[in-house]
Coordinates of C-alpha atoms in Angstrom, one line a residue:
Chain O
M186 CA 15.6 1.4 -14.6
H187 CA 12.6 1.0 -16.8
I188 CA 10.8 -2.3 -17.4
H189 CA 8.5 -2.4 -20.4
I190 CA 5.8 -5.0 -20.8
E191 CA 4.8 -5.9 -24.3
N192 CA 1.7 -8.0 -24.6
D193 CA 0.3 -9.8 -27.6
A194 CA -3.1 -8.2 -28.4
S195 CA -4.2 -11.4 -30.1
A196 CA -3.3 -13.7 -27.1
P197 CA -5.9 -14.6 -24.5
Q198 CA -6.2 -12.3 -21.6
A199 CA -4.8 -14.9 -19.3
L200 CA -1.5 -14.4 -21.0
H201 CA -1.4 -10.6 -20.6
L202 CA 0.8 -9.3 -17.8
N203 CA -0.4 -6.0 -16.5
M204 CA 1.6 -3.3 -14.8
Q205 CA -0.3 -3.5 -11.6
H206 CA 0.3 -7.2 -11.3
L207 CA 4.0 -6.8 -11.8
Q208 CA 4.2 -3.8 -9.5
Q209 CA 2.6 -5.9 -6.7
Q210 CA 5.3 -8.6 -7.2
L211 CA 8.1 -6.0 -7.2
D212 CA 6.6 -4.3 -4.0
A213 CA 6.6 -7.7 -2.3
H214 CA 10.4 -8.1 -2.7
P215 CA 12.7 -5.9 -0.6
Q216 CA 15.4 -6.2 -3.2
L217 CA 13.2 -5.0 -6.0
R218 CA 10.9 -2.5 -4.3
G219 CA 11.4 1.1 -5.6
H220 CA 14.0 0.3 -8.2
F221 CA 11.9 0.1 -11.4
T222 CA 9.5 2.2 -13.4
L223 CA 7.0 0.3 -15.6
S224 CA 5.1 0.6 -18.8
E225 CA 2.8 -1.7 -20.7
N226 CA 1.6 -1.9 -24.3
S227 CA -0.2 -4.2 -26.7
N228 CA -0.5 -1.9 -29.7
A229 CA 2.2 -2.7 -32.2
A230 CA 2.1 0.9 -33.5
H231 CA 3.6 2.1 -30.2
T232 CA 6.2 -0.6 -29.6
A233 CA 9.0 1.4 -31.0
D234 CA 8.4 4.4 -28.7
F235 CA 8.5 2.2 -25.6
L236 CA 11.6 0.3 -26.7
A237 CA 13.5 3.5 -27.2
T238 CA 13.5 4.1 -23.4
S239 CA 13.5 0.6 -21.9
D240 CA 16.2 -1.2 -20.0
I241 CA 14.4 -4.5 -19.6
L242 CA 11.7 -6.0 -21.8
W243 CA 9.1 -8.6 -20.9
S244 CA 7.6 -9.8 -24.1
G245 CA 4.5 -11.8 -24.8
R246 CA 5.0 -11.6 -28.5
K247 CA 7.8 -12.2 -31.0
L248 CA 9.7 -9.0 -32.0
A249 CA 12.4 -8.6 -34.6
L250 CA 14.5 -6.5 -32.1
D251 CA 17.1 -5.5 -34.6
T252 CA 14.4 -3.5 -36.5
F253 CA 14.0 -1.2 -33.5
S254 CA 16.2 1.3 -31.9
A255 CA 16.6 0.3 -28.3
P256 CA 19.9 1.8 -27.1
R257 CA 19.3 1.1 -23.4
L258 CA 17.9 -2.4 -23.7
G259 CA 20.1 -5.0 -22.0
W260 CA 17.8 -7.9 -21.2
V261 CA 14.6 -9.5 -22.7
Q262 CA 12.4 -12.0 -20.9
V263 CA 10.2 -13.9 -23.3
M264 CA 7.2 -16.1 -22.6
S265 CA 8.1 -19.0 -24.9
A266 CA 10.6 -21.8 -24.5
G267 CA 11.7 -21.9 -28.1
V268 CA 13.5 -18.8 -29.2
E269 CA 14.9 -19.4 -32.7
Q270 CA 12.9 -16.5 -34.1
W271 CA 14.2 -14.1 -31.4
L272 CA 17.8 -15.2 -32.0
A273 CA 17.6 -14.4 -35.7
H274 CA 17.0 -10.8 -34.7
L275 CA 18.9 -10.3 -31.4
P276 CA 21.1 -7.3 -31.2
Q277 CA 24.6 -7.9 -29.8
G278 CA 24.9 -7.3 -26.1
V279 CA 21.2 -8.1 -25.3
T280 CA 20.6 -10.9 -22.8
L281 CA 17.7 -13.3 -23.7
T282 CA 16.0 -15.4 -21.0
N283 CA 13.2 -17.8 -21.9
A284 CA 10.3 -19.6 -20.2
S285 CA 12.1 -23.0 -20.0
G286 CA 10.6 -25.0 -17.1
V287 CA 7.2 -23.5 -17.3
H288 CA 5.9 -26.3 -19.6
G289 CA 7.4 -29.1 -17.5
D290 CA 4.5 -30.3 -15.4
K291 CA 1.9 -30.5 -18.1
G292 CA 4.4 -31.5 -20.8
A293 CA 5.6 -34.5 -18.8
E294 CA 2.1 -35.7 -18.3
F295 CA 1.4 -35.5 -22.0
I296 CA 4.6 -37.4 -22.9
L297 CA 3.7 -40.1 -20.3
M298 CA 0.2 -40.4 -21.8
A299 CA 1.6 -40.6 -25.4
A300 CA 4.1 -43.3 -24.4
L301 CA 1.4 -45.4 -22.7
M302 CA -0.9 -44.9 -25.8
F303 CA 1.7 -46.7 -27.9
N304 CA 2.1 -49.5 -25.4
F305 CA -1.7 -50.1 -25.6
G306 CA -1.7 -49.9 -29.4
I307 CA -4.2 -47.0 -29.4
P308 CA -3.1 -45.6 -32.8
G309 CA -3.8 -49.0 -34.4
F310 CA -7.0 -49.6 -32.5
L311 CA -8.4 -46.2 -33.6
Q312 CA -7.9 -47.3 -37.2
D313 CA -9.6 -50.6 -36.4
Q314 CA -12.5 -48.8 -34.7
A315 CA -13.0 -46.6 -37.8
Q316 CA -13.3 -49.8 -39.9
R317 CA -15.4 -51.6 -37.2
L318 CA -12.7 -54.3 -36.9
W319 CA -12.4 -56.4 -33.7
R320 CA -8.8 -57.5 -33.6
P321 CA -7.4 -57.9 -30.0
T322 CA -3.7 -58.0 -29.3
F323 CA -2.3 -59.0 -25.9
G324 CA 1.0 -57.3 -25.5
G325 CA 3.0 -56.7 -22.3
C326 CA 3.3 -53.9 -19.8
A327 CA 4.8 -50.5 -20.6
R328 CA 7.3 -51.0 -17.7
G329 CA 10.7 -51.9 -19.0
K330 CA 10.1 -50.5 -22.5
T331 CA 12.7 -48.0 -23.9
V332 CA 12.1 -44.3 -24.4
L333 CA 14.6 -42.2 -26.2
L334 CA 14.2 -38.7 -24.9
L335 CA 15.6 -36.1 -27.3
G336 CA 16.4 -33.0 -25.2
V337 CA 16.5 -33.0 -21.4
G338 CA 15.7 -29.4 -20.6
G339 CA 12.7 -28.3 -18.6
I340 CA 10.2 -30.5 -20.3
G341 CA 12.5 -33.4 -20.9
A342 CA 13.7 -33.6 -17.4
A343 CA 10.2 -33.5 -16.0
A344 CA 9.2 -36.2 -18.5
A345 CA 12.2 -38.3 -17.5
K346 CA 11.1 -38.3 -13.9
L347 CA 7.6 -39.5 -14.7
L348 CA 8.7 -42.1 -17.3
T349 CA 11.4 -43.5 -15.0
A350 CA 9.0 -43.7 -12.1
Q351 CA 6.6 -45.6 -14.4
G352 CA 9.3 -48.2 -15.1
Y353 CA 10.4 -47.0 -18.5
R354 CA 14.0 -47.3 -19.4
V355 CA 14.8 -43.7 -20.4
I356 CA 17.8 -42.8 -22.5
G357 CA 18.4 -39.1 -22.5
V358 CA 19.9 -37.3 -25.5
T359 CA 21.8 -34.0 -25.0
R360 CA 24.4 -32.0 -26.8
S361 CA 27.1 -32.9 -24.3
G362 CA 26.0 -36.4 -23.5
Q363 CA 25.5 -35.4 -19.9
C364 CA 22.5 -34.5 -17.8
D365 CA 21.3 -34.4 -14.2
A366 CA 17.8 -35.8 -15.1
D367 CA 16.3 -39.0 -13.9
V368 CA 17.4 -41.2 -16.9
A369 CA 19.0 -44.7 -17.1
R370 CA 21.7 -43.2 -19.3
C371 CA 22.5 -40.1 -21.3
I372 CA 24.1 -40.0 -24.7
R373 CA 25.4 -37.3 -27.1
I374 CA 23.1 -36.2 -29.9
D375 CA 25.6 -37.5 -32.4
A376 CA 25.5 -41.0 -31.0
I377 CA 21.8 -41.6 -31.4
D378 CA 22.0 -43.8 -34.6
D379 CA 23.3 -46.7 -32.6
V380 CA 20.4 -46.8 -30.1
L381 CA 17.5 -46.0 -32.6
P382 CA 16.9 -49.7 -33.4
Q383 CA 16.2 -50.4 -29.7
V384 CA 13.6 -47.7 -29.3
D385 CA 10.0 -48.3 -28.3
V386 CA 9.1 -44.6 -28.0
L387 CA 10.9 -41.7 -29.5
V388 CA 10.1 -38.4 -27.7
S389 CA 11.4 -35.1 -29.0
T390 CA 11.5 -31.9 -26.9
L391 CA 14.3 -30.5 -28.9
P392 CA 14.5 -26.8 -29.8
L393 CA 15.3 -25.7 -33.3
T394 CA 19.0 -25.0 -33.8
P395 CA 21.4 -25.4 -36.7
Q396 CA 22.3 -28.8 -35.1
T397 CA 18.8 -30.1 -34.7
E398 CA 17.2 -28.9 -37.9
M399 CA 16.1 -32.0 -39.9
L400 CA 18.0 -34.2 -37.5
F401 CA 15.4 -36.8 -38.1
D402 CA 15.6 -37.1 -41.9
R403 CA 14.4 -40.1 -43.8
R404 CA 17.7 -42.0 -43.1
R405 CA 17.4 -41.7 -39.4
L406 CA 13.7 -42.4 -39.3
D407 CA 14.5 -45.6 -41.2
L408 CA 16.7 -46.7 -38.2
L409 CA 13.6 -47.0 -35.9
P410 CA 11.9 -50.4 -35.6
A411 CA 8.4 -50.7 -36.9
R412 CA 7.1 -51.0 -33.3
A413 CA 8.3 -47.5 -32.5
G414 CA 6.0 -44.6 -31.8
I415 CA 7.0 -41.0 -32.1
V416 CA 6.0 -38.1 -29.8
I417 CA 6.9 -34.6 -30.9
V418 CA 6.4 -31.7 -28.6
G419 CA 9.5 -29.7 -29.3
R420 CA 10.1 -27.9 -32.6
A421 CA 8.6 -29.6 -35.7
A422 CA 11.4 -28.7 -38.0
V423 CA 13.6 -31.3 -36.3
F424 CA 11.7 -34.0 -38.2
D425 CA 11.1 -34.6 -41.9
Y426 CA 7.3 -34.8 -41.6
T427 CA 6.9 -36.0 -45.1
A428 CA 9.2 -39.0 -44.6
M429 CA 7.5 -39.7 -41.2
R430 CA 4.1 -39.6 -42.9
E431 CA 5.2 -42.0 -45.6
K432 CA 6.6 -44.4 -43.1
L433 CA 3.3 -44.3 -41.1
C434 CA 1.3 -45.0 -44.3
A435 CA 3.6 -48.0 -45.1
G436 CA 3.2 -49.4 -41.6
E437 CA 6.8 -48.9 -40.8
L438 CA 6.1 -47.0 -37.5
A439 CA 3.5 -47.8 -34.8
G440 CA 2.1 -44.3 -34.7
A441 CA 2.8 -40.6 -33.9
V442 CA 1.4 -38.4 -31.2
L443 CA 2.0 -34.9 -32.4
D444 CA 1.5 -31.4 -30.9
V445 CA 3.5 -29.4 -33.4
Y446 CA 3.6 -29.1 -37.2
P447 CA 5.7 -27.6 -39.9
Q448 CA 3.0 -25.0 -40.5
E449 CA 0.5 -24.0 -37.8
P450 CA -2.4 -24.1 -38.0
L451 CA -2.0 -27.2 -40.1
P452 CA -3.5 -26.4 -43.5
V453 CA -6.8 -28.1 -44.1
D454 CA -5.5 -30.0 -47.1
D455 CA -2.5 -31.4 -45.4
A456 CA -2.4 -35.2 -45.7
L457 CA -1.3 -35.5 -42.1
W458 CA -4.8 -35.0 -40.8
S459 CA -5.9 -38.4 -42.1
T460 CA -2.6 -40.3 -41.9
P461 CA -3.1 -43.7 -40.2
G462 CA -1.6 -43.9 -36.7
V463 CA -1.4 -40.1 -36.2
V464 CA -3.0 -38.6 -33.1
M465 CA -3.0 -34.8 -33.3
T466 CA -3.3 -32.1 -30.7
P467 CA -3.2 -28.5 -32.0
H468 CA 0.0 -27.1 -30.3
C469 CA -1.7 -26.7 -26.9
S470 CA -0.8 -29.8 -24.9
L471 CA 2.1 -28.3 -23.0
D472 CA 0.5 -24.9 -22.2
D473 CA -1.6 -24.5 -19.1
H474 CA -3.2 -21.1 -19.4
S475 CA -4.4 -21.1 -15.8
A476 CA -0.7 -21.3 -14.6
Y477 CA 1.4 -20.1 -17.5
L478 CA 1.6 -16.4 -16.7
E479 CA 2.4 -17.0 -13.1
G480 CA 5.1 -19.5 -14.1
C481 CA 6.8 -17.0 -16.4
L482 CA 6.5 -14.3 -13.8
E483 CA 8.2 -16.5 -11.3
V484 CA 11.1 -16.9 -13.6
F485 CA 11.2 -13.2 -14.2
I486 CA 11.0 -12.1 -10.6
D487 CA 13.7 -14.6 -9.6
N488 CA 15.9 -13.2 -12.4
L489 CA 15.2 -9.6 -11.4
V490 CA 16.6 -10.4 -8.0
R491 CA 19.6 -12.0 -9.5
F492 CA 20.0 -9.1 -11.9
R493 CA 20.0 -6.6 -9.0
S494 CA 22.5 -8.6 -7.0
G495 CA 24.8 -9.2 -10.0
H496 CA 24.3 -13.0 -10.2
P497 CA 24.0 -14.7 -13.6
L498 CA 20.4 -15.1 -14.8
H499 CA 18.6 -18.4 -15.0
N500 CA 17.1 -19.6 -18.3
Q501 CA 19.7 -17.5 -20.2
V502 CA 19.8 -18.5 -23.9
D503 CA 23.2 -19.4 -25.2
V504 CA 23.3 -17.6 -28.6
A505 CA 26.0 -19.8 -30.0
R506 CA 24.2 -23.1 -29.3
G507 CA 20.8 -21.6 -30.0
Y508 CA 18.7 -22.5 -26.9
Chain F
M104 CA -5.2 -86.4 -5.3
H105 CA -5.9 -85.8 -8.9
I106 CA -5.5 -82.4 -10.6
H107 CA -7.1 -82.0 -14.0
I108 CA -6.2 -79.3 -16.4
E109 CA -8.9 -78.2 -18.8
N110 CA -7.5 -76.0 -21.6
D111 CA -9.6 -74.0 -24.1
A112 CA -8.8 -75.4 -27.6
S113 CA -9.7 -72.0 -29.1
A114 CA -7.3 -70.0 -26.9
P115 CA -3.8 -69.1 -28.0
Q116 CA -1.2 -71.6 -27.1
A117 CA 0.4 -69.1 -24.7
L118 CA -2.7 -69.7 -22.4
H119 CA -2.5 -73.5 -22.4
L120 CA -1.2 -75.1 -19.3
N121 CA 0.5 -78.4 -20.0
M122 CA 1.0 -81.2 -17.6
Q123 CA 4.8 -81.2 -17.8
H124 CA 4.9 -77.5 -16.9
L125 CA 2.7 -78.0 -13.9
Q126 CA 4.6 -81.1 -12.9
Q127 CA 7.9 -79.2 -12.9
Q128 CA 6.3 -76.6 -10.6
L129 CA 5.0 -79.3 -8.2
D130 CA 8.4 -81.0 -8.2
A131 CA 10.1 -77.8 -7.2
H132 CA 8.0 -77.5 -4.0
P133 CA 8.9 -79.9 -1.2
Q134 CA 5.3 -79.5 0.2
L135 CA 3.8 -80.5 -3.2
R136 CA 6.2 -83.0 -4.7
G137 CA 4.7 -86.5 -5.0
H138 CA 1.2 -85.7 -3.8
F139 CA -0.7 -85.2 -7.0
T140 CA -1.5 -87.0 -10.2
L141 CA -2.2 -84.9 -13.3
S142 CA -4.3 -85.0 -16.5
E143 CA -4.8 -82.5 -19.3
N144 CA -7.5 -82.1 -21.9
S145 CA -8.7 -79.6 -24.5
N146 CA -11.3 -81.7 -26.2
A147 CA -14.8 -80.8 -24.9
A148 CA -16.1 -84.3 -25.8
H149 CA -13.8 -85.8 -23.1
T150 CA -14.3 -83.2 -20.3
A151 CA -17.0 -85.3 -18.5
D152 CA -14.7 -88.3 -18.2
F153 CA -11.9 -86.3 -16.6
L154 CA -14.2 -84.4 -14.2
A155 CA -15.6 -87.7 -12.9
T156 CA -12.3 -88.6 -11.2
S157 CA -10.8 -85.1 -10.4
D158 CA -10.3 -83.6 -7.0
I159 CA -9.0 -80.2 -8.2
L160 CA -9.6 -78.5 -11.5
W161 CA -7.6 -75.9 -13.3
S162 CA -9.8 -74.5 -16.0
G163 CA -8.9 -72.2 -18.9
R164 CA -12.4 -72.3 -20.2
K165 CA -15.8 -71.7 -18.8
L166 CA -17.7 -74.8 -17.7
A167 CA -21.3 -75.2 -16.5
L168 CA -20.1 -77.4 -13.7
D169 CA -23.6 -78.4 -12.5
T170 CA -24.1 -80.2 -15.8
F171 CA -21.3 -82.6 -15.1
S172 CA -20.9 -85.4 -12.5
A173 CA -17.9 -84.5 -10.4
P174 CA -18.3 -86.3 -7.1
R175 CA -14.8 -85.7 -5.9
L176 CA -14.3 -82.2 -7.1
G177 CA -13.6 -79.8 -4.2
W178 CA -11.8 -76.8 -5.8
V179 CA -11.7 -75.1 -9.1
Q180 CA -9.0 -72.6 -10.1
V181 CA -10.0 -70.5 -13.1
M182 CA -8.0 -68.2 -15.3
S183 CA -10.3 -65.2 -15.3
A184 CA -11.0 -62.5 -12.7
G185 CA -14.7 -62.2 -13.4
V186 CA -16.6 -65.4 -12.4
E187 CA -20.3 -64.6 -12.8
Q188 CA -20.7 -67.4 -15.4
W189 CA -19.0 -69.9 -13.1
L190 CA -21.2 -68.9 -10.1
A191 CA -24.4 -69.5 -12.0
H192 CA -23.4 -73.2 -12.3
L193 CA -21.3 -73.9 -9.2
P194 CA -22.2 -77.0 -7.2
Q195 CA -22.5 -76.6 -3.5
G196 CA -19.3 -77.4 -1.6
V197 CA -17.0 -76.5 -4.5
T198 CA -14.4 -73.8 -3.8
L199 CA -13.8 -71.4 -6.6
T200 CA -10.6 -69.3 -6.8
N201 CA -10.0 -66.8 -9.6
A202 CA -7.1 -65.0 -11.2
S203 CA -7.6 -61.7 -9.4
G204 CA -4.3 -59.8 -9.3
V205 CA -2.9 -61.2 -12.5
H206 CA -4.4 -58.2 -14.5
G207 CA -3.1 -55.6 -12.1
D208 CA 0.1 -54.4 -13.7
K209 CA -1.1 -53.9 -17.2
G210 CA -4.6 -52.8 -16.1
A211 CA -3.2 -50.1 -13.9
E212 CA -1.1 -48.7 -16.8
F213 CA -4.2 -48.7 -19.1
I214 CA -6.3 -46.9 -16.5
L215 CA -3.6 -44.3 -16.0
M216 CA -3.3 -43.8 -19.8
A217 CA -7.1 -43.4 -20.1
A218 CA -7.3 -40.9 -17.3
L219 CA -4.5 -38.8 -18.9
M220 CA -6.2 -39.0 -22.3
F221 CA -9.2 -37.3 -20.8
N222 CA -7.0 -34.6 -19.2
F223 CA -5.5 -33.8 -22.6
G224 CA -8.9 -33.8 -24.4
I225 CA -7.9 -36.6 -26.7
P226 CA -11.4 -37.9 -27.4
G227 CA -12.4 -34.4 -28.5
F228 CA -9.2 -33.8 -30.5
L229 CA -9.8 -37.0 -32.4
Q230 CA -13.1 -35.7 -33.5
D231 CA -11.6 -32.4 -34.5
Q232 CA -8.8 -34.2 -36.4
A233 CA -11.4 -36.2 -38.4
Q234 CA -13.0 -32.9 -39.4
R235 CA -9.6 -31.2 -39.9
L236 CA -10.4 -28.6 -37.3
W237 CA -7.6 -26.7 -35.4
R238 CA -9.2 -25.8 -32.1
P239 CA -6.6 -25.6 -29.3
T240 CA -7.6 -25.7 -25.6
F241 CA -5.2 -24.9 -22.8
G242 CA -6.3 -26.8 -19.8
G243 CA -4.4 -27.6 -16.6
C244 CA -2.4 -30.6 -15.4
A245 CA -3.9 -34.0 -14.5
R246 CA -2.4 -33.7 -11.0
G247 CA -5.1 -32.8 -8.6
K248 CA -8.0 -34.1 -10.7
T249 CA -10.5 -36.5 -9.1
V250 CA -10.8 -40.1 -10.1
L251 CA -13.7 -42.2 -8.8
L252 CA -12.4 -45.8 -8.8
L253 CA -15.2 -48.3 -8.7
G254 CA -13.9 -51.5 -7.3
V255 CA -10.5 -51.7 -5.5
G256 CA -9.6 -55.4 -6.0
G257 CA -6.5 -56.5 -7.9
I258 CA -6.8 -54.1 -10.8
G259 CA -8.3 -51.3 -8.8
A260 CA -5.7 -51.3 -6.1
A261 CA -2.8 -51.4 -8.7
A262 CA -4.5 -48.5 -10.5
A263 CA -5.0 -46.5 -7.3
K264 CA -1.2 -46.7 -6.6
L265 CA -0.3 -45.4 -10.1
L266 CA -3.0 -42.7 -10.1
T267 CA -2.1 -41.5 -6.6
A268 CA 1.6 -41.4 -7.4
Q269 CA 0.6 -39.2 -10.4
G270 CA -1.1 -36.8 -8.2
Y271 CA -4.7 -37.7 -8.8
R272 CA -7.1 -37.5 -5.9
V273 CA -8.5 -41.1 -5.9
I274 CA -11.8 -42.0 -4.3
G275 CA -12.1 -45.7 -4.0
V276 CA -15.5 -47.4 -4.0
T277 CA -16.1 -50.7 -2.3
R278 CA -19.0 -52.7 -0.9
S279 CA -17.9 -52.1 2.7
G280 CA -16.5 -48.5 2.2
Q281 CA -13.1 -49.7 3.3
C282 CA -10.0 -50.7 1.5
D283 CA -6.2 -50.9 2.1
A284 CA -5.4 -49.4 -1.3
D285 CA -3.6 -46.1 -2.0
V286 CA -6.6 -43.8 -2.1
A287 CA -7.4 -40.4 -0.7
R288 CA -10.6 -41.9 0.7
C289 CA -12.9 -44.9 0.3
I290 CA -16.7 -44.8 0.3
R291 CA -19.4 -47.4 0.2
I292 CA -20.9 -48.3 -3.2
D293 CA -24.3 -47.0 -2.0
A294 CA -22.8 -43.6 -1.3
I295 CA -21.6 -42.8 -4.8
D296 CA -24.4 -40.5 -5.8
D297 CA -23.1 -37.7 -3.6
V298 CA -19.6 -37.7 -5.1
L299 CA -20.5 -38.2 -8.8
P300 CA -20.8 -34.4 -9.5
Q301 CA -17.1 -33.9 -8.5
V302 CA -15.7 -36.6 -10.7
D303 CA -13.2 -35.9 -13.5
V304 CA -12.6 -39.5 -14.4
L305 CA -14.9 -42.5 -13.5
V306 CA -13.1 -45.8 -13.7
S307 CA -15.0 -49.1 -13.3
T308 CA -13.2 -52.3 -12.5
L309 CA -16.3 -53.8 -11.0
P310 CA -17.3 -57.4 -11.3
L311 CA -20.9 -58.3 -12.4
T312 CA -23.0 -59.1 -9.3
P313 CA -26.6 -58.6 -8.4
Q314 CA -25.5 -55.4 -6.6
T315 CA -23.5 -54.0 -9.6
E316 CA -25.7 -54.9 -12.5
M317 CA -26.9 -51.7 -14.2
L318 CA -25.5 -49.7 -11.3
F319 CA -24.8 -46.9 -13.7
D320 CA -28.2 -46.5 -15.2
R321 CA -29.3 -43.3 -16.9
R322 CA -30.1 -41.6 -13.6
R323 CA -26.6 -42.1 -12.2
L324 CA -24.9 -41.2 -15.4
D325 CA -26.8 -38.0 -15.3
L326 CA -25.1 -37.1 -12.0
L327 CA -21.7 -36.9 -13.7
P328 CA -20.5 -33.5 -14.9
A329 CA -20.1 -32.9 -18.7
R330 CA -16.3 -32.8 -18.2
A331 CA -16.2 -36.4 -16.9
G332 CA -14.7 -39.2 -18.9
I333 CA -15.6 -42.9 -18.3
V334 CA -13.1 -45.8 -18.3
I335 CA -14.6 -49.3 -18.2
V336 CA -12.4 -52.3 -17.8
G337 CA -14.6 -54.4 -15.4
R338 CA -17.8 -56.0 -16.6
A339 CA -19.8 -54.0 -19.2
A340 CA -23.2 -54.9 -17.7
V341 CA -22.5 -52.5 -14.8
F342 CA -23.3 -49.7 -17.2
D343 CA -26.3 -48.8 -19.4
Y344 CA -24.3 -48.5 -22.6
T345 CA -27.3 -47.1 -24.5
A346 CA -27.7 -44.2 -22.1
M347 CA -23.9 -43.6 -22.0
R348 CA -23.8 -43.5 -25.8
E349 CA -26.7 -41.0 -25.9
K350 CA -25.0 -38.8 -23.4
L351 CA -21.8 -38.9 -25.4
C352 CA -23.7 -37.9 -28.6
A353 CA -25.3 -35.0 -26.7
G354 CA -21.9 -33.8 -25.5
E355 CA -22.9 -34.5 -21.9
L356 CA -19.7 -36.5 -21.2
A357 CA -16.1 -35.8 -22.2
G358 CA -15.5 -39.3 -23.6
A359 CA -15.3 -43.0 -22.9
V360 CA -12.3 -45.3 -23.1
L361 CA -13.8 -48.8 -23.3
D362 CA -12.3 -52.2 -23.2
V363 CA -15.5 -54.2 -22.6
Y364 CA -18.9 -54.3 -24.3
P365 CA -22.4 -55.7 -23.7
Q366 CA -21.8 -58.1 -26.5
E367 CA -18.3 -59.3 -27.6
P368 CA -17.1 -59.1 -30.3
L369 CA -19.1 -55.9 -30.6
P370 CA -21.5 -56.4 -33.6
V371 CA -20.4 -54.6 -36.8
D372 CA -23.7 -52.6 -36.8
D373 CA -23.4 -51.3 -33.2
A374 CA -23.7 -47.5 -33.1
L375 CA -20.9 -47.4 -30.4
W376 CA -18.2 -47.9 -33.1
S377 CA -18.7 -44.4 -34.4
T378 CA -20.0 -42.6 -31.3
P379 CA -18.1 -39.3 -30.7
G380 CA -15.7 -39.4 -27.9
V381 CA -15.4 -43.2 -27.7
V382 CA -12.0 -44.8 -27.8
M383 CA -12.3 -48.6 -28.1
T384 CA -10.0 -51.5 -27.4
P385 CA -11.3 -55.0 -28.0
H386 CA -11.2 -56.6 -24.6
C387 CA -7.5 -57.1 -24.5
S388 CA -6.0 -54.2 -22.6
L389 CA -5.6 -55.9 -19.3
D390 CA -4.3 -59.2 -20.5
D391 CA -0.6 -59.7 -21.1
H392 CA -0.3 -63.1 -22.9
S393 CA 3.4 -63.2 -22.3
A394 CA 2.9 -63.2 -18.5
Y395 CA -0.7 -64.3 -18.0
L396 CA -0.2 -68.1 -17.7
E397 CA 2.7 -67.7 -15.3
G398 CA 0.7 -65.2 -13.2
C399 CA -2.2 -67.7 -12.9
L400 CA 0.1 -70.5 -12.1
E401 CA 1.7 -68.5 -9.3
V402 CA -1.7 -68.1 -7.7
F403 CA -2.4 -71.8 -8.2
I404 CA 0.9 -73.1 -6.8
D405 CA 0.6 -70.7 -3.8
N406 CA -2.9 -72.0 -3.2
L407 CA -1.9 -75.7 -3.6
V408 CA 0.6 -75.1 -0.7
R409 CA -2.1 -73.5 1.4
F410 CA -4.5 -76.3 0.5
R411 CA -1.9 -79.0 1.6
S412 CA -1.3 -77.2 4.9
G413 CA -4.9 -76.5 5.6
H414 CA -4.8 -72.7 5.3
P415 CA -7.5 -70.7 3.6
L416 CA -7.0 -70.2 -0.1
H417 CA -6.2 -66.8 -1.6
N418 CA -8.5 -65.4 -4.3
Q419 CA -11.4 -67.4 -3.0
V420 CA -14.7 -66.2 -4.5
D421 CA -17.4 -65.4 -2.0
V422 CA -20.5 -67.0 -3.5
A423 CA -22.9 -64.7 -1.7
R424 CA -21.3 -61.4 -2.7
G425 CA -20.5 -62.8 -6.2
Y426 CA -16.8 -62.0 -6.6

């Protein structure tokens, strides 16, 4: 069988998988040794040629697969967690596995940081600092505060563990209302309206699917108390950023720690840059380039072993639910 | 015996101890019931009268005790952790106990937050945001990074526990080089120069004493790597703020999360307000007004029981070492 590696020429070298590296990993596994031929490409002009003869694809860049002829292709391993752009172009019969889990360690630390920043009023104190205002407030501990955690996948489950260990009361939100993560309780996504008024910190790790798109429209954002802070590390299109910005300007939210945006890079003239209470990181806070490639490769090698032995793959995207 | 309560008229009501509240606490303890008379005052014009006949003083404000006649006074319980202003005016033979430990829970959370903020480059991203610059960086996890924790008392020990649980390598610094806290190792305060080049986050919870004053002068600050962030929640005078500010402006430090300042409130024209990489909170991040009075009262009641039974008091300030 042939595995083709498609790298993104514009990505940093640390995210390129080279054939030799993969070959070493294959050689190290008795179940994988000698069973695969490999190719590698980062020139978009040659992608079609490689796909024509590949059985398995490792891809470091987004491809509209249905615009290629890939008659033998059965499985694609991608390097991202969010896959909505892949799903829009996925030929029938092709299995898609993502990088879910690889962002967990760093993502959980970021979410914990953001939750603590709200507890200590950092978004407000940054505004005071800019105006040279000395206005102390003497609130309580973070412990015992309520975090509503939208999505309890790789990132969400890792965050739940840290937040719960820190004494937060974590309410997980999933499609089914069930999860194995370290949460106080878990609710269905269609039951969130009832709990929004209790929330101190709203964290979204949600993927973009038909069910999550614009889930947090103006009406739902209005259900949050003014003390609530919002952390968004999943897909931006789950939130109405305009409504969120207007609420921040009106003092109807405590702040927002954001890593993702409706358009990236965020246009220079976007009002979000200077919205009071917004702390921005440029879509990098969950990615650790020193460990990212190895993390994805671990998922891939594990799946190759499962593939060879006929077991179902891990991180397989469910086309119907969209993640 | 007579216990006098001196409240600070300018402090919020949540920090005033009233006689009825203390009386209830005394009545609830068999060893304390019926042994004390009480008085309460918040008018500075009457303080001298009360001190003239008091055996024990609970004080919510700073007093230059040596300017009063207090012939019976043997013990003072204060509501702060830092006591350098008390020590400068403490008559011989008067025992001083402080509020060490009361700031631990909230202080530890603040320190963890600040350490994480450095890991995620928040001080730098705040500057980028102000200039509408999109410049992602893809660094690693906080786990495994090195925190040098100056002072391992009530706040420091609580912080060590959280930081260590989070995977930080915590090096404690104490006068003796020994501590019971949850640290990877503990060193003497006069051995810090050797470890400064390894530090990712420098946290100071140090009190102000002759040994700590200006401990971090320009020479010592210069031993820190440019990636290091500084968190100061102990006394400000331990650091040369001017040198620190100059290093921040020169990009020789990653940032500073500060709760204390050489002068408070920080003067409006102080250059620190707009120094790149500085995140400021106005000396409030360790005090939880909803729990502070009860925390101090717990220390006091415990000590009253120890006092009655002839045991050494907890939180007793060592006049020679200054904390």
